[in-house]
Amino acid sequence: MRGAELDEHRTALLGYCYRMLGSPFDAEDAVQETLLRAWRNADRFDPGRAPLRGWLFAIATNVCLDALRTARRRARTVDLAPAAEPGAALGVPYPDFDLVFPAPEGLVVPPGGDPAELAVQRDSVRLAFVAALQLLPPRQRAVLILRDVLAWSAAEVAALLSTSVAAVNSALQRARAGLAAPVRAQPVDEGLLRRYVRAFTDNDIDALVEVLHEDATMSMPPLPFWLRGRGPLLRAMSASGACTGASLVRCGRSSFIQYREGLPFAVVVLEALDGKIGHIQTFLQAPRLLEVFSRYADEPAAAPA
C-alpha cells in the first residue's frame, strides 16, 4: 500500500470527519490519525474482504467515535445564549471546543463526480446542517452521514460498524427523526448572493432591507452576542459601521473572507431562509479559520495579521 493510495481518499475522509466532529481542525487531525493508523496496520488490510475505502472509513469512524466520547457537543452561538439587543455587551468569547466551525467546500467535498451526489454533499456541509448533526448520538450521526449523504448501502454500513442491517435501518430512522426539526436554513442562490454582497460593500441600508429576512439572525462567533430580526441587525450594522470600507472575497458558494483596510478580518458564512438572507455568521478572532479559507479564496488572501 502506497501513501498516494491513501491520499486519494483524503478529501472524502475530511468531509466525513467534518460532519461527524463539527470542526475542520478536528477533522484534519482525525484524518491524519486515520491515515497514520492505516499506514501502521497496512499488513492487516485484506482487499479480498473489503475495499480500501471501506477500511479507511471504518478506521475514521473509530477515530471520530473515540474523540466524541470525551468531547462536549459543539453548537452555534445562536444555540447557546438568548438573542441580545443592539448595543449590549459582546460578552466573553466561548472556547473553540464549544463551537461548530465552517469548512470551505474545497476542503471537504471531492471534486468531480455525479452532479446529484455532489449537490447532496455540498448541502450537507452547510453550517446549519453540520450543527444539527451534532444533536444526534455519535453512532446515529455516522449512520445518517454514510447512508443519506455518502449513499452507502445498509449492508456496507452494517459491515463498517460491525452490526446488523436491521440495527443500521433502525438507527437511520431515529437519526432522520432527530434531524428533521432543527434544519431551517437553506443555500443562498446566486442572484440573492450578488444582491447581498453589493448592498453590504456599498453600505446600502435600503438594499439590505430588501435582501434580509425579517427574522434574520447575525452572530459573531466566538462572542456570545447575537441578534435576531432585520430591524436590530440593521441598527447594529449602521451604528458599528460594519459595512464601511469592507470588502468580501468569496471562498465557496456562500462563504467569504471579509477584509478591512486591506487585511483579512473575519470569515463570513451566509445562509438563506425563505428566499432571503436568513443567517449571517461572522467568525472573528479566528486566524486558523482565515488561513484555511484563504486556500480557497477567489483571489489571493493576505496572511492574517
Short mmCIF file of C-alpha atoms in Angstrom, two decimals:
data_model
loop_
_atom_site.label_atom_id
_atom_site.label_comp_id
_atom_site.label_asym_id
_atom_site.label_seq_id
_atom_site.Cartn_x
_atom_site.Cartn_y
_atom_site.Cartn_z
CA MET A 1 0.00 0.00 0.00
CA ARG A 2 1.47 3.33 -1.07
CA GLY A 3 0.95 6.71 0.58
CA ALA A 4 -0.52 8.01 -2.68
CA GLU A 5 -3.27 5.38 -2.48
CA LEU A 6 -4.23 6.60 0.98
CA ASP A 7 -4.12 10.26 -0.06
CA GLU A 8 -6.65 9.61 -2.84
CA HIS A 9 -9.29 9.26 -0.09
CA ARG A 10 -8.21 12.26 1.99
CA THR A 11 -10.88 14.75 0.86
CA ALA A 12 -13.73 12.25 1.25
CA LEU A 13 -12.45 11.35 4.72
CA LEU A 14 -12.16 15.03 5.64
CA GLY A 15 -15.78 15.59 4.64
CA TYR A 16 -16.93 12.61 6.70
CA CYS A 17 -14.91 13.59 9.78
CA TYR A 18 -16.00 17.23 9.49
CA ARG A 19 -19.66 16.27 9.53
CA MET A 20 -19.01 13.97 12.48
CA LEU A 21 -16.94 16.42 14.56
CA GLY A 22 -18.17 19.90 13.54
CA SER A 23 -14.70 21.41 13.14
CA PRO A 24 -12.36 21.45 10.13
CA PHE A 25 -9.39 21.44 12.51
CA ASP A 26 -10.60 18.36 14.39
CA ALA A 27 -11.41 16.75 11.03
CA GLU A 28 -7.87 17.30 9.76
CA ASP A 29 -6.47 15.82 12.99
CA ALA A 30 -8.83 12.83 12.71
CA VAL A 31 -7.89 12.15 9.10
CA GLN A 32 -4.20 12.42 9.90
CA GLU A 33 -4.69 9.86 12.68
CA THR A 34 -6.74 7.66 10.33
CA LEU A 35 -4.04 7.60 7.65
CA LEU A 36 -1.33 7.01 10.25
CA ARG A 37 -3.21 4.01 11.67
CA ALA A 38 -3.79 2.70 8.16
CA TRP A 39 -0.11 3.01 7.31
CA ARG A 40 0.97 1.30 10.54
CA ASN A 41 -1.52 -1.54 10.03
CA ALA A 42 -1.19 -1.95 6.27
CA ASP A 43 -0.32 -5.63 6.71
CA ARG A 44 -3.80 -6.22 8.16
CA PHE A 45 -5.60 -4.83 5.12
CA ASP A 46 -7.19 -7.57 3.02
CA PRO A 47 -8.63 -6.23 -0.27
CA GLY A 48 -10.48 -9.52 -0.67
CA ARG A 49 -12.63 -8.75 2.37
CA ALA A 50 -13.31 -5.03 1.87
CA PRO A 51 -12.22 -2.22 -0.49
CA LEU A 52 -9.65 0.29 0.71
CA ARG A 53 -12.36 2.96 1.01
CA GLY A 54 -14.39 0.85 3.43
CA TRP A 55 -11.34 0.01 5.52
CA LEU A 56 -10.30 3.65 5.80
CA PHE A 57 -13.82 4.81 6.67
CA ALA A 58 -14.01 2.14 9.37
CA ILE A 59 -10.78 3.47 10.90
CA ALA A 60 -12.03 7.08 10.60
CA THR A 61 -15.31 6.15 12.27
CA ASN A 62 -13.46 4.65 15.22
CA VAL A 63 -11.22 7.73 15.47
CA CYS A 64 -14.27 10.04 15.50
CA LEU A 65 -16.24 7.92 17.97
CA ASP A 66 -13.24 7.85 20.29
CA ALA A 67 -12.95 11.65 20.09
CA LEU A 68 -16.67 12.16 20.72
CA ARG A 69 -16.69 10.04 23.88
CA THR A 70 -14.96 12.81 25.82
CA ALA A 71 -15.87 15.92 23.79
CA ARG A 72 -18.64 18.36 24.61
CA ARG A 73 -21.30 18.81 21.96
CA ARG A 74 -20.41 21.64 19.60
CA ALA A 75 -23.09 24.21 18.77
CA ARG A 76 -23.61 27.58 17.11
CA THR A 77 -23.60 30.67 19.32
CA VAL A 78 -27.29 31.20 18.49
CA ASP A 79 -27.97 27.87 20.21
CA LEU A 80 -26.02 28.70 23.37
CA ALA A 81 -27.45 32.03 24.54
CA PRO A 82 -30.57 34.19 24.02
CA ALA A 83 -30.59 36.96 21.43
CA ALA A 84 -29.20 40.30 22.58
CA GLU A 85 -30.21 43.89 21.85
CA PRO A 86 -28.13 46.26 19.70
CA GLY A 87 -25.55 47.99 21.89
CA ALA A 88 -25.45 45.24 24.52
CA ALA A 89 -22.11 43.95 25.83
CA LEU A 90 -20.44 41.47 23.50
CA GLY A 91 -19.62 39.06 26.32
CA VAL A 92 -16.76 36.68 26.97
CA PRO A 93 -15.80 34.55 23.95
CA TYR A 94 -16.71 30.88 24.02
CA PRO A 95 -13.80 28.45 23.87
CA ASP A 96 -13.22 26.96 20.43
CA PHE A 97 -14.20 23.46 21.54
CA ASP A 98 -17.77 24.65 22.24
CA LEU A 99 -18.45 25.91 18.72
CA VAL A 100 -19.30 24.46 15.32
CA PHE A 101 -16.95 25.96 12.74
CA PRO A 102 -17.46 26.19 8.97
CA ALA A 103 -15.29 24.40 6.46
CA PRO A 104 -14.62 25.53 2.88
CA GLU A 105 -16.28 23.21 0.39
CA GLY A 106 -12.99 22.70 -1.43
CA LEU A 107 -11.54 21.10 1.70
CA VAL A 108 -14.33 18.61 2.39
CA VAL A 109 -16.16 17.90 -0.91
CA PRO A 110 -14.28 15.83 -3.51
CA PRO A 111 -14.08 17.46 -6.96
CA GLY A 112 -15.89 15.88 -9.87
CA GLY A 113 -18.38 13.04 -9.79
CA ASP A 114 -22.11 12.74 -10.25
CA PRO A 115 -23.74 16.21 -10.08
CA ALA A 116 -26.67 15.00 -7.99
CA GLU A 117 -24.36 13.32 -5.46
CA LEU A 118 -22.14 16.40 -5.33
CA ALA A 119 -25.18 18.59 -4.65
CA VAL A 120 -26.09 16.42 -1.65
CA GLN A 121 -22.52 16.53 -0.35
CA ARG A 122 -22.29 20.32 -0.69
CA ASP A 123 -25.64 20.80 1.01
CA SER A 124 -24.55 18.57 3.89
CA VAL A 125 -21.51 20.68 4.80
CA ARG A 126 -23.61 23.83 5.31
CA LEU A 127 -23.14 25.13 8.82
CA ALA A 128 -26.80 24.70 9.86
CA PHE A 129 -26.78 21.05 8.77
CA VAL A 130 -23.47 20.26 10.46
CA ALA A 131 -24.70 21.95 13.65
CA ALA A 132 -27.89 19.88 13.53
CA LEU A 133 -25.85 16.70 13.11
CA GLN A 134 -24.15 17.43 16.44
CA LEU A 135 -27.53 16.91 18.15
CA LEU A 136 -27.50 13.24 17.20
CA PRO A 137 -25.79 10.48 19.20
CA PRO A 138 -22.44 9.71 17.51
CA ARG A 139 -23.36 6.30 16.05
CA GLN A 140 -26.65 7.62 14.67
CA ARG A 141 -24.69 10.53 13.22
CA ALA A 142 -22.30 8.13 11.47
CA VAL A 143 -25.16 6.04 10.08
CA LEU A 144 -27.03 9.05 8.72
CA ILE A 145 -23.93 10.52 7.07
CA LEU A 146 -22.93 7.23 5.49
CA ARG A 147 -26.43 6.33 4.29
CA ASP A 148 -28.05 9.66 3.36
CA VAL A 149 -25.03 11.78 2.42
CA LEU A 150 -22.48 9.33 1.07
CA ALA A 151 -25.07 6.85 -0.28
CA TRP A 152 -23.59 3.72 1.27
CA SER A 153 -25.84 0.67 1.36
CA ALA A 154 -27.23 -0.58 4.67
CA ALA A 155 -25.10 -3.71 4.28
CA GLU A 156 -21.91 -1.64 3.81
CA VAL A 157 -22.67 0.44 6.90
CA ALA A 158 -23.50 -2.67 8.92
CA ALA A 159 -20.14 -4.19 7.97
CA LEU A 160 -18.33 -0.97 8.85
CA LEU A 161 -19.98 -0.72 12.28
CA SER A 162 -19.90 -4.49 12.95
CA THR A 163 -23.65 -4.62 13.42
CA SER A 164 -26.73 -5.87 11.59
CA VAL A 165 -28.62 -4.34 8.68
CA ALA A 166 -31.72 -4.17 10.91
CA ALA A 167 -29.76 -2.18 13.52
CA VAL A 168 -28.50 0.21 10.82
CA ASN A 169 -32.00 0.79 9.47
CA SER A 170 -33.33 1.40 12.97
CA ALA A 171 -30.52 3.89 13.75
CA LEU A 172 -31.14 5.66 10.45
CA GLN A 173 -34.85 6.02 11.18
CA ARG A 174 -34.13 7.53 14.61
CA ALA A 175 -31.46 9.83 13.18
CA ARG A 176 -33.77 11.16 10.48
CA ALA A 177 -36.46 11.84 13.07
CA GLY A 178 -33.95 13.63 15.31
CA LEU A 179 -32.63 15.76 12.47
CA ALA A 180 -35.94 16.83 10.95
CA ALA A 181 -36.77 19.85 13.11
CA PRO A 182 -33.56 21.93 13.52
CA VAL A 183 -32.53 22.47 9.87
CA ARG A 184 -34.37 25.53 8.56
CA ALA A 185 -31.55 27.33 6.76
CA GLN A 186 -31.15 26.84 3.02
CA PRO A 187 -28.38 27.50 0.48
CA VAL A 188 -28.19 31.05 -0.90
CA ASP A 189 -28.89 31.29 -4.62
CA GLU A 190 -26.52 33.24 -6.85
CA GLY A 191 -28.84 36.17 -7.50
CA LEU A 192 -29.54 36.75 -3.82
CA LEU A 193 -25.86 36.36 -3.00
CA ARG A 194 -24.83 39.03 -5.51
CA ARG A 195 -27.51 41.42 -4.22
CA TYR A 196 -26.34 40.96 -0.62
CA VAL A 197 -22.66 41.43 -1.45
CA ARG A 198 -23.42 44.59 -3.44
CA ALA A 199 -25.60 46.02 -0.67
CA PHE A 200 -23.06 45.18 2.04
CA THR A 201 -19.98 46.52 0.28
CA ASP A 202 -21.86 49.65 -0.84
CA ASN A 203 -23.14 50.18 2.71
CA ASP A 204 -26.61 50.45 1.17
CA ILE A 205 -29.06 50.05 4.07
CA ASP A 206 -32.13 50.30 1.82
CA ALA A 207 -30.83 47.47 -0.34
CA LEU A 208 -30.04 45.39 2.76
CA VAL A 209 -33.65 45.79 3.86
CA GLU A 210 -34.71 44.16 0.61
CA VAL A 211 -32.44 41.10 0.92
CA LEU A 212 -32.65 40.36 4.67
CA HIS A 213 -35.35 38.09 6.05
CA GLU A 214 -37.49 39.74 8.73
CA ASP A 215 -36.36 37.04 11.21
CA ALA A 216 -32.71 37.08 10.11
CA THR A 217 -30.00 36.39 12.66
CA MET A 218 -26.49 37.81 12.87
CA SER A 219 -23.83 36.26 15.08
CA MET A 220 -20.13 36.87 15.67
CA PRO A 221 -18.53 33.67 16.97
CA PRO A 222 -16.77 33.18 19.33
CA LEU A 223 -18.63 36.06 21.02
CA PRO A 224 -21.95 35.10 22.63
CA PHE A 225 -23.58 38.30 21.32
CA TRP A 226 -26.07 37.71 18.51
CA LEU A 227 -29.15 39.44 17.14
CA ARG A 228 -32.48 38.33 15.75
CA GLY A 229 -34.69 40.39 13.43
CA ARG A 230 -33.99 42.61 10.42
CA GLY A 231 -34.52 45.83 12.41
CA PRO A 232 -31.98 45.05 15.18
CA LEU A 233 -29.48 43.80 12.59
CA LEU A 234 -29.66 46.97 10.53
CA ARG A 235 -29.45 49.22 13.60
CA ALA A 236 -26.36 47.39 14.80
CA MET A 237 -24.71 47.43 11.37
CA SER A 238 -25.40 51.16 10.96
CA ALA A 239 -24.17 52.06 14.45
CA SER A 240 -20.99 50.00 14.20
CA GLY A 241 -20.11 50.91 10.63
CA ALA A 242 -19.73 47.18 9.91
CA CYS A 243 -20.02 47.73 6.15
CA THR A 244 -17.84 50.83 5.90
CA GLY A 245 -14.65 50.14 3.98
CA ALA A 246 -15.33 46.39 3.92
CA SER A 247 -14.78 44.03 1.03
CA LEU A 248 -15.69 40.38 0.61
CA VAL A 249 -13.60 37.73 -1.15
CA ARG A 250 -15.53 34.61 -1.99
CA CYS A 251 -14.29 31.21 -0.73
CA GLY A 252 -17.15 28.93 -1.73
CA ARG A 253 -20.83 29.02 -2.60
CA SER A 254 -21.80 31.34 0.27
CA SER A 255 -18.68 31.92 2.36
CA PHE A 256 -16.32 34.87 2.25
CA ILE A 257 -13.24 36.39 3.81
CA GLN A 258 -14.13 39.89 4.95
CA TYR A 259 -11.38 42.47 4.60
CA ARG A 260 -10.98 45.75 6.46
CA GLU A 261 -8.36 48.25 5.38
CA GLY A 262 -6.89 45.61 3.09
CA LEU A 263 -6.40 42.99 5.80
CA PRO A 264 -8.39 39.78 6.38
CA PHE A 265 -10.72 40.39 9.30
CA ALA A 266 -13.26 37.57 9.51
CA VAL A 267 -14.80 34.56 7.79
CA VAL A 268 -18.43 35.22 6.83
CA VAL A 269 -20.92 32.43 6.19
CA LEU A 270 -24.38 33.19 4.77
CA GLU A 271 -27.47 31.01 4.72
CA ALA A 272 -30.93 31.67 3.32
CA LEU A 273 -34.41 31.49 4.82
CA ASP A 274 -37.48 31.56 2.59
CA GLY A 275 -35.60 33.12 -0.32
CA LYS A 276 -33.82 35.87 1.63
CA ILE A 277 -30.65 36.12 3.71
CA GLY A 278 -31.59 34.44 6.97
CA HIS A 279 -28.30 33.89 8.79
CA ILE A 280 -25.11 35.98 8.79
CA GLN A 281 -22.32 34.33 10.77
CA THR A 282 -19.13 36.36 11.06
CA PHE A 283 -16.29 34.39 12.64
CA LEU A 284 -13.94 36.77 14.44
CA GLN A 285 -10.62 36.25 16.21
CA ALA A 286 -10.03 33.18 14.04
CA PRO A 287 -6.59 33.23 12.39
CA ARG A 288 -6.64 29.45 11.83
CA LEU A 289 -10.01 29.68 10.11
CA LEU A 290 -8.81 32.56 7.94
CA GLU A 291 -5.79 30.53 6.92
CA VAL A 292 -7.92 27.52 5.93
CA PHE A 293 -10.44 29.60 3.95
CA SER A 294 -7.73 31.64 2.24
CA ARG A 295 -6.60 28.47 0.43
CA TYR A 296 -9.91 28.51 -1.43
CA ALA A 297 -10.36 32.24 -2.00
CA ASP A 298 -11.22 33.53 -5.46
CA GLU A 299 -8.16 35.76 -5.27
CA PRO A 300 -5.04 35.51 -3.12
CA ALA A 301 -5.71 36.40 0.52
CA ALA A 302 -3.06 38.02 2.68
CA ALA A 303 -1.97 36.19 5.79
CA PRO A 304 -3.99 37.19 8.86
CA ALA A 305 -2.37 39.85 11.00
#
